[in-house]
Amino acid sequence: MALSTQDSDDDSHYVLVAKLDNARNMTTMLKAIHFKDTAIVFASENGLKVTVEDAKCVLANAFIQSELFQQYQLRVEQITFSINLTVLMECLNIFGAASQPSSATSLKMCYEGYGHPLVLMLEDSGVLTDCSIKTQESNETLDFNFNSANVVNKIIIKSECLKEAFSELDMTSEVLEILMSPDKPHLRLSTFGNAGTIQSDFPKDSEMVEQFLCSERTVNRYKIVLLKPSVKALMVSMRTSIRTDNRGFLSMQYMIKMDDGQICFAEYFCSPDEDFDAS
């Protein structure tokens, strides 16, 4: 493969060099959180974390661990920069969103440091192209302070049944209500739109529920407009972890299987609807 045979000595001035034999793996993860133009990229020895937020009410992270890359070289402890995610996605798909399975697009990604662009070199079927994307200094990201010690309820469920449930819920509703309880109905999703009240229940003994840890009954509502982007991650995931903390904040973690069988995670955090009082 042309990208992997390039002399690594040429990379000595880059602080980050990452290579993927199949760029689709990265595209899949970025697509799962692509609901705003601007993203913040964090690079550490563990890999890349790409963060998108909106209205100080919802935040999404995509984790692309270093093991996923065929080469991952970071010459500093940590890198942070802001980038136009829409442009990055367009560059990654420059050979077409659905390349032939027999000829995956390979990717080499390089970053020289503060003030420099992110350079992408892509190859597909012997055709090479490169893109240079402007980066900017990143703003401070939203901190939901979602601590696992404060988690009240946690349910891990197969994404298949959640996809079906989301397709049946009334998206004309302003909010999605999530009830989690040690007793029946255990997990209930409700909308209140033009079609009236629509509910989907998931008993804890269902074969679709893989883990059920509920210490108390909670009812929280979240604005549908904030949760809609998370459906992108849900649609490509295998399993979903739903957690709420003692403030009613929602965490949804999605397990996503790559083409090569490796597992990556995307997560969404959402603040509760302040206008709703469950009491």
mmCIF file of C-alpha atoms in Angstrom:
data_model
loop_
_atom_site.group_PDB
_atom_site.id
_atom_site.type_symbol
_atom_site.label_atom_id
_atom_site.label_comp_id
_atom_site.label_asym_id
_atom_site.label_seq_id
_atom_site.Cartn_x
_atom_site.Cartn_y
_atom_site.Cartn_z
ATOM 1 C CA MET A 1 0.000 0.000 0.000
ATOM 2 C CA ALA A 2 1.477 3.335 -1.074
ATOM 3 C CA LEU A 3 0.820 5.209 2.150
ATOM 4 C CA SER A 4 2.442 2.593 4.361
ATOM 5 C CA THR A 5 5.583 2.418 2.241
ATOM 6 C CA GLN A 6 6.381 6.112 2.477
ATOM 7 C CA ASP A 7 9.612 6.885 4.321
ATOM 8 C CA SER A 8 8.780 7.536 7.963
ATOM 9 C CA ASP A 9 11.773 9.911 8.185
ATOM 10 C CA ASP A 10 9.642 12.443 6.300
ATOM 11 C CA ASP A 11 7.321 12.501 9.338
ATOM 12 C CA SER A 12 9.883 13.670 11.891
ATOM 13 C CA HIS A 13 8.536 17.250 11.957
ATOM 14 C CA TYR A 14 4.991 16.115 12.765
ATOM 15 C CA VAL A 15 3.831 15.826 16.386
ATOM 16 C CA LEU A 16 1.057 13.439 15.338
ATOM 17 C CA VAL A 17 1.097 10.767 12.642
ATOM 18 C CA ALA A 18 -1.730 8.239 12.393
ATOM 19 C CA LYS A 19 -2.370 5.660 9.663
ATOM 20 C CA LEU A 20 -5.465 3.617 8.913
ATOM 21 C CA ASP A 21 -5.706 0.911 6.263
ATOM 22 C CA ASN A 22 -9.449 1.565 6.136
ATOM 23 C CA ALA A 23 -10.530 5.203 6.499
ATOM 24 C CA ARG A 24 -14.143 4.021 6.790
ATOM 25 C CA ASN A 25 -13.467 3.132 10.436
ATOM 26 C CA MET A 26 -12.781 6.769 11.239
ATOM 27 C CA THR A 27 -15.634 7.991 9.049
ATOM 28 C CA THR A 28 -18.086 5.730 10.886
ATOM 29 C CA MET A 29 -17.117 7.175 14.273
ATOM 30 C CA LEU A 30 -17.157 10.797 13.142
ATOM 31 C CA LYS A 31 -20.504 10.359 11.404
ATOM 32 C CA ALA A 32 -21.955 9.140 14.710
ATOM 33 C CA ILE A 33 -21.374 12.566 16.308
ATOM 34 C CA HIS A 34 -21.612 14.842 13.262
ATOM 35 C CA PHE A 35 -24.437 17.222 14.147
ATOM 36 C CA LYS A 36 -22.504 20.532 14.242
ATOM 37 C CA ASP A 37 -19.777 21.938 11.995
ATOM 38 C CA THR A 38 -17.148 22.457 14.677
ATOM 39 C CA ALA A 39 -15.422 19.667 16.594
ATOM 40 C CA ILE A 40 -12.583 19.589 19.086
ATOM 41 C CA VAL A 41 -9.917 16.924 18.652
ATOM 42 C CA PHE A 42 -7.972 15.635 21.655
ATOM 43 C CA ALA A 43 -4.990 13.389 20.946
ATOM 44 C CA SER A 44 -3.265 11.423 23.701
ATOM 45 C CA GLU A 45 -1.321 8.178 23.958
ATOM 46 C CA ASN A 46 -4.684 6.378 24.188
ATOM 47 C CA GLY A 47 -5.840 7.666 20.795
ATOM 48 C CA LEU A 48 -8.221 10.353 19.564
ATOM 49 C CA LYS A 49 -11.279 11.821 21.218
ATOM 50 C CA VAL A 50 -13.452 14.010 19.005
ATOM 51 C CA THR A 51 -16.009 16.203 20.790
ATOM 52 C CA VAL A 52 -19.050 18.079 19.502
ATOM 53 C CA GLU A 53 -21.449 20.138 21.612
ATOM 54 C CA ASP A 54 -24.565 22.217 21.112
ATOM 55 C CA ALA A 55 -26.345 24.916 23.111
ATOM 56 C CA LYS A 56 -24.461 23.979 26.298
ATOM 57 C CA CYS A 57 -27.058 21.234 26.701
ATOM 58 C CA VAL A 58 -25.728 18.267 24.735
ATOM 59 C CA LEU A 59 -22.216 16.924 24.200
ATOM 60 C CA ALA A 60 -21.012 13.990 22.117
ATOM 61 C CA ASN A 61 -17.672 12.188 22.117
ATOM 62 C CA ALA A 62 -16.264 9.686 19.636
ATOM 63 C CA PHE A 63 -13.323 7.604 20.854
ATOM 64 C CA ILE A 64 -10.904 6.223 18.266
ATOM 65 C CA GLN A 65 -8.364 4.300 20.307
ATOM 66 C CA SER A 66 -4.727 4.088 19.259
ATOM 67 C CA GLU A 67 -5.025 0.300 18.719
ATOM 68 C CA LEU A 68 -7.392 0.919 15.822
ATOM 69 C CA PHE A 69 -4.609 2.576 13.823
ATOM 70 C CA GLN A 70 -1.936 0.635 11.965
ATOM 71 C CA GLN A 71 0.468 3.379 13.080
ATOM 72 C CA TYR A 72 -0.122 5.914 15.832
ATOM 73 C CA GLN A 73 2.755 8.213 16.742
ATOM 74 C CA LEU A 74 2.402 11.106 19.186
ATOM 75 C CA ARG A 75 5.579 13.035 20.017
ATOM 76 C CA VAL A 76 4.035 15.197 22.747
ATOM 77 C CA GLU A 77 1.908 14.323 25.757
ATOM 78 C CA GLN A 78 -1.335 15.782 24.431
ATOM 79 C CA ILE A 79 -2.707 17.794 21.504
ATOM 80 C CA THR A 80 -5.929 19.775 21.338
ATOM 81 C CA PHE A 81 -7.308 21.711 18.370
ATOM 82 C CA SER A 82 -10.598 22.738 16.814
ATOM 83 C CA ILE A 83 -11.525 21.728 13.272
ATOM 84 C CA ASN A 84 -14.435 21.955 10.845
ATOM 85 C CA LEU A 85 -15.934 18.476 11.128
ATOM 86 C CA THR A 86 -18.018 18.870 7.965
ATOM 87 C CA VAL A 87 -14.907 19.599 5.906
ATOM 88 C CA LEU A 88 -13.044 16.706 7.550
ATOM 89 C CA MET A 89 -15.881 14.320 6.660
ATOM 90 C CA GLU A 90 -15.939 15.553 3.062
ATOM 91 C CA CYS A 91 -12.205 14.940 2.741
ATOM 92 C CA LEU A 92 -12.446 11.435 4.203
ATOM 93 C CA ASN A 93 -15.184 10.663 1.668
ATOM 94 C CA ILE A 94 -13.326 12.184 -1.272
ATOM 95 C CA PHE A 95 -13.290 8.806 -3.061
ATOM 96 C CA GLY A 96 -16.974 8.267 -2.377
ATOM 97 C CA ALA A 97 -18.902 7.462 0.784
ATOM 98 C CA ALA A 98 -19.181 3.781 -0.135
ATOM 99 C CA SER A 99 -15.949 2.562 -1.696
ATOM 100 C CA GLN A 100 -15.796 -0.984 -2.999
ATOM 101 C CA PRO A 101 -15.153 -3.605 -0.279
ATOM 102 C CA SER A 102 -12.214 -4.887 -2.322
ATOM 103 C CA SER A 103 -10.497 -1.478 -2.321
ATOM 104 C CA ALA A 104 -10.747 0.327 0.989
ATOM 105 C CA THR A 105 -9.463 3.897 1.190
ATOM 106 C CA SER A 106 -6.307 4.131 3.290
ATOM 107 C CA LEU A 107 -5.544 7.218 5.353
ATOM 108 C CA LYS A 108 -2.466 8.931 6.719
ATOM 109 C CA MET A 109 -3.165 11.836 9.035
ATOM 110 C CA CYS A 110 -0.451 14.305 10.096
ATOM 111 C CA TYR A 111 -0.384 17.356 12.356
ATOM 112 C CA GLU A 112 2.628 19.597 12.818
ATOM 113 C CA GLY A 113 1.417 21.493 15.877
ATOM 114 C CA TYR A 114 -0.264 24.686 17.008
ATOM 115 C CA GLY A 115 -1.297 26.931 14.119
ATOM 116 C CA HIS A 116 -0.698 24.275 11.482
ATOM 117 C CA PRO A 117 -3.323 22.485 9.374
ATOM 118 C CA LEU A 118 -4.355 18.860 9.709
ATOM 119 C CA VAL A 119 -2.987 17.066 6.648
ATOM 120 C CA LEU A 120 -4.790 14.037 5.244
ATOM 121 C CA MET A 121 -3.247 11.754 2.640
ATOM 122 C CA LEU A 122 -5.666 9.242 1.139
ATOM 123 C CA GLU A 123 -5.177 6.387 -1.315
ATOM 124 C CA ASP A 124 -7.734 4.265 -3.119
ATOM 125 C CA SER A 125 -6.883 1.773 -5.882
ATOM 126 C CA GLY A 126 -3.522 3.430 -6.477
ATOM 127 C CA VAL A 127 -4.959 6.954 -6.703
ATOM 128 C CA LEU A 128 -3.434 9.372 -4.176
ATOM 129 C CA THR A 129 -4.818 12.676 -2.947
ATOM 130 C CA ASP A 130 -4.086 14.970 -0.042
ATOM 131 C CA CYS A 131 -6.127 17.539 1.862
ATOM 132 C CA SER A 132 -5.037 20.302 4.193
ATOM 133 C CA ILE A 133 -7.644 21.407 6.739
ATOM 134 C CA LYS A 134 -7.258 24.570 8.779
ATOM 135 C CA THR A 135 -7.185 24.089 12.553
ATOM 136 C CA GLN A 136 -7.892 26.600 15.279
ATOM 137 C CA GLU A 137 -7.249 26.937 18.966
ATOM 138 C CA SER A 138 -9.941 25.026 20.827
ATOM 139 C CA ASN A 139 -12.376 26.637 23.209
ATOM 140 C CA GLU A 140 -12.996 25.136 26.605
ATOM 141 C CA THR A 141 -15.403 22.228 26.260
ATOM 142 C CA LEU A 142 -18.592 21.745 28.188
ATOM 143 C CA ASP A 143 -18.160 19.725 31.380
ATOM 144 C CA PHE A 144 -21.264 17.860 32.487
ATOM 145 C CA ASN A 145 -19.410 16.568 35.550
ATOM 146 C CA PHE A 146 -21.039 13.188 34.965
ATOM 147 C CA ASN A 147 -19.431 11.076 37.666
ATOM 148 C CA SER A 148 -20.051 7.331 37.768
ATOM 149 C CA ALA A 149 -20.249 7.580 41.570
ATOM 150 C CA ASN A 150 -23.430 9.640 41.174
ATOM 151 C CA VAL A 151 -25.112 7.285 38.704
ATOM 152 C CA VAL A 152 -28.531 6.237 39.997
ATOM 153 C CA ASN A 153 -29.667 3.907 37.226
ATOM 154 C CA LYS A 154 -27.868 2.026 34.450
ATOM 155 C CA ILE A 155 -29.272 -0.231 31.746
ATOM 156 C CA ILE A 156 -27.340 -1.919 28.922
ATOM 157 C CA ILE A 157 -29.609 -2.916 26.077
ATOM 158 C CA LYS A 158 -29.180 -4.298 22.560
ATOM 159 C CA SER A 159 -29.391 -1.401 20.127
ATOM 160 C CA GLU A 160 -31.638 -3.366 17.777
ATOM 161 C CA CYS A 161 -34.722 -2.902 19.976
ATOM 162 C CA LEU A 162 -33.911 0.751 20.710
ATOM 163 C CA LYS A 163 -33.735 1.478 16.981
ATOM 164 C CA GLU A 164 -37.198 -0.019 16.591
ATOM 165 C CA ALA A 165 -38.514 1.961 19.570
ATOM 166 C CA PHE A 166 -37.105 5.250 18.309
ATOM 167 C CA SER A 167 -38.695 4.655 14.900
ATOM 168 C CA GLU A 168 -42.098 4.268 16.585
ATOM 169 C CA LEU A 169 -41.876 7.271 18.931
ATOM 170 C CA ASP A 170 -43.611 10.484 17.898
ATOM 171 C CA MET A 171 -40.894 12.952 16.957
ATOM 172 C CA THR A 172 -43.438 15.808 16.917
ATOM 173 C CA SER A 173 -43.197 15.615 20.704
ATOM 174 C CA GLU A 174 -41.080 18.334 22.317
ATOM 175 C CA VAL A 175 -39.622 15.906 24.849
ATOM 176 C CA LEU A 176 -38.661 12.280 25.364
ATOM 177 C CA GLU A 177 -39.532 10.989 28.821
ATOM 178 C CA ILE A 178 -37.340 8.229 30.248
ATOM 179 C CA LEU A 179 -38.638 6.245 33.206
ATOM 180 C CA MET A 180 -36.239 3.849 34.925
ATOM 181 C CA SER A 181 -37.388 1.795 37.883
ATOM 182 C CA PRO A 182 -36.532 -1.335 39.902
ATOM 183 C CA ASP A 183 -40.191 -2.303 39.429
ATOM 184 C CA LYS A 184 -42.297 -2.590 36.296
ATOM 185 C CA PRO A 185 -42.196 -1.183 33.654
ATOM 186 C CA HIS A 186 -38.408 -1.050 34.427
ATOM 187 C CA LEU A 187 -37.554 1.066 31.358
ATOM 188 C CA ARG A 188 -40.164 3.153 29.553
ATOM 189 C CA LEU A 189 -39.674 5.680 26.756
ATOM 190 C CA SER A 190 -42.586 8.081 26.189
ATOM 191 C CA THR A 191 -43.398 10.879 23.756
ATOM 192 C CA PHE A 192 -46.303 13.322 23.798
ATOM 193 C CA GLY A 193 -46.850 14.588 20.258
ATOM 194 C CA ASN A 194 -49.543 14.961 17.627
ATOM 195 C CA ALA A 195 -50.301 11.245 17.820
ATOM 196 C CA GLY A 196 -50.925 11.454 21.578
ATOM 197 C CA THR A 197 -48.891 9.586 24.178
ATOM 198 C CA ILE A 198 -46.732 6.795 22.747
ATOM 199 C CA GLN A 199 -44.818 4.464 25.072
ATOM 200 C CA SER A 200 -42.230 1.733 24.594
ATOM 201 C CA ASP A 201 -41.539 -0.582 27.559
ATOM 202 C CA PHE A 202 -38.493 -2.801 28.120
ATOM 203 C CA PRO A 203 -38.840 -5.373 30.941
ATOM 204 C CA LYS A 204 -35.595 -6.116 32.773
ATOM 205 C CA ASP A 205 -35.941 -9.859 32.029
ATOM 206 C CA SER A 206 -36.174 -9.244 28.286
ATOM 207 C CA GLU A 207 -33.493 -10.955 26.211
ATOM 208 C CA MET A 208 -32.725 -7.514 24.800
ATOM 209 C CA VAL A 209 -31.673 -6.187 28.237
ATOM 210 C CA GLU A 210 -28.117 -7.271 29.051
ATOM 211 C CA GLN A 211 -27.629 -5.411 32.337
ATOM 212 C CA PHE A 212 -30.146 -3.803 34.673
ATOM 213 C CA LEU A 213 -28.923 -1.786 37.667
ATOM 214 C CA CYS A 214 -31.673 0.470 38.986
ATOM 215 C CA SER A 215 -31.573 1.631 42.586
ATOM 216 C CA GLU A 216 -34.574 3.967 42.484
ATOM 217 C CA ARG A 217 -37.465 5.090 40.310
ATOM 218 C CA THR A 218 -36.595 8.126 38.208
ATOM 219 C CA VAL A 219 -38.572 10.025 35.593
ATOM 220 C CA ASN A 220 -36.740 12.616 33.485
ATOM 221 C CA ARG A 221 -37.556 14.468 30.303
ATOM 222 C CA TYR A 222 -35.130 15.572 27.590
ATOM 223 C CA LYS A 223 -35.787 17.832 24.644
ATOM 224 C CA ILE A 224 -36.211 15.755 21.476
ATOM 225 C CA VAL A 225 -34.262 18.295 19.423
ATOM 226 C CA LEU A 226 -31.205 17.629 21.620
ATOM 227 C CA LEU A 227 -31.529 13.842 21.457
ATOM 228 C CA LYS A 228 -32.165 13.526 17.716
ATOM 229 C CA PRO A 229 -28.450 13.650 16.810
ATOM 230 C CA SER A 230 -27.774 10.621 19.034
ATOM 231 C CA VAL A 231 -29.846 8.477 16.649
ATOM 232 C CA LYS A 232 -26.869 8.622 14.249
ATOM 233 C CA ALA A 233 -24.752 6.760 16.800
ATOM 234 C CA LEU A 234 -27.593 4.421 17.720
ATOM 235 C CA MET A 235 -28.084 3.321 14.104
ATOM 236 C CA VAL A 236 -24.494 2.035 13.746
ATOM 237 C CA SER A 237 -24.193 0.565 17.255
ATOM 238 C CA MET A 238 -24.580 -2.947 18.656
ATOM 239 C CA ARG A 239 -25.293 -2.117 22.292
ATOM 240 C CA THR A 240 -26.371 0.982 24.195
ATOM 241 C CA SER A 241 -25.725 1.887 27.815
ATOM 242 C CA ILE A 242 -28.299 4.291 29.292
ATOM 243 C CA ARG A 243 -27.354 5.982 32.574
ATOM 244 C CA THR A 244 -28.858 8.783 34.637
ATOM 245 C CA ASP A 245 -27.256 10.509 37.605
ATOM 246 C CA ASN A 246 -28.747 12.082 40.715
ATOM 247 C CA ARG A 247 -29.315 15.371 38.855
ATOM 248 C CA GLY A 248 -31.232 13.741 36.007
ATOM 249 C CA PHE A 249 -28.420 14.147 33.484
ATOM 250 C CA LEU A 250 -28.435 11.474 30.788
ATOM 251 C CA SER A 251 -25.487 9.496 29.437
ATOM 252 C CA MET A 252 -25.838 7.212 26.434
ATOM 253 C CA GLN A 253 -22.838 5.134 25.398
ATOM 254 C CA TYR A 254 -22.863 3.286 22.091
ATOM 255 C CA MET A 255 -20.723 0.249 21.278
ATOM 256 C CA ILE A 256 -19.830 0.337 17.582
ATOM 257 C CA LYS A 257 -18.171 -2.533 15.698
ATOM 258 C CA MET A 258 -15.702 -1.588 12.971
ATOM 259 C CA ASP A 259 -15.244 -3.346 9.623
ATOM 260 C CA ASP A 260 -12.228 -5.217 11.008
ATOM 261 C CA GLY A 261 -14.107 -6.380 14.096
ATOM 262 C CA GLN A 262 -12.593 -3.923 16.565
ATOM 263 C CA ILE A 263 -14.871 -2.090 18.973
ATOM 264 C CA CYS A 264 -15.125 1.686 19.434
ATOM 265 C CA PHE A 265 -17.402 3.825 21.559
ATOM 266 C CA ALA A 266 -19.376 7.009 21.110
ATOM 267 C CA GLU A 267 -21.209 8.750 23.922
ATOM 268 C CA TYR A 268 -23.802 11.477 24.304
ATOM 269 C CA PHE A 269 -24.537 13.551 27.390
ATOM 270 C CA CYS A 270 -27.754 15.539 27.676
ATOM 271 C CA SER A 271 -29.115 17.833 30.364
ATOM 272 C CA PRO A 272 -32.697 17.304 31.582
ATOM 273 C CA ASP A 273 -35.570 19.573 30.639
ATOM 274 C CA GLU A 274 -35.630 22.178 33.390
ATOM 275 C CA ASP A 275 -39.339 22.884 32.839
ATOM 276 C CA PHE A 276 -40.304 19.363 33.943
ATOM 277 C CA ASP A 277 -40.929 18.428 37.577
ATOM 278 C CA ALA A 278 -41.449 14.702 38.107
ATOM 279 C CA SER A 279 -42.766 15.246 41.613
#
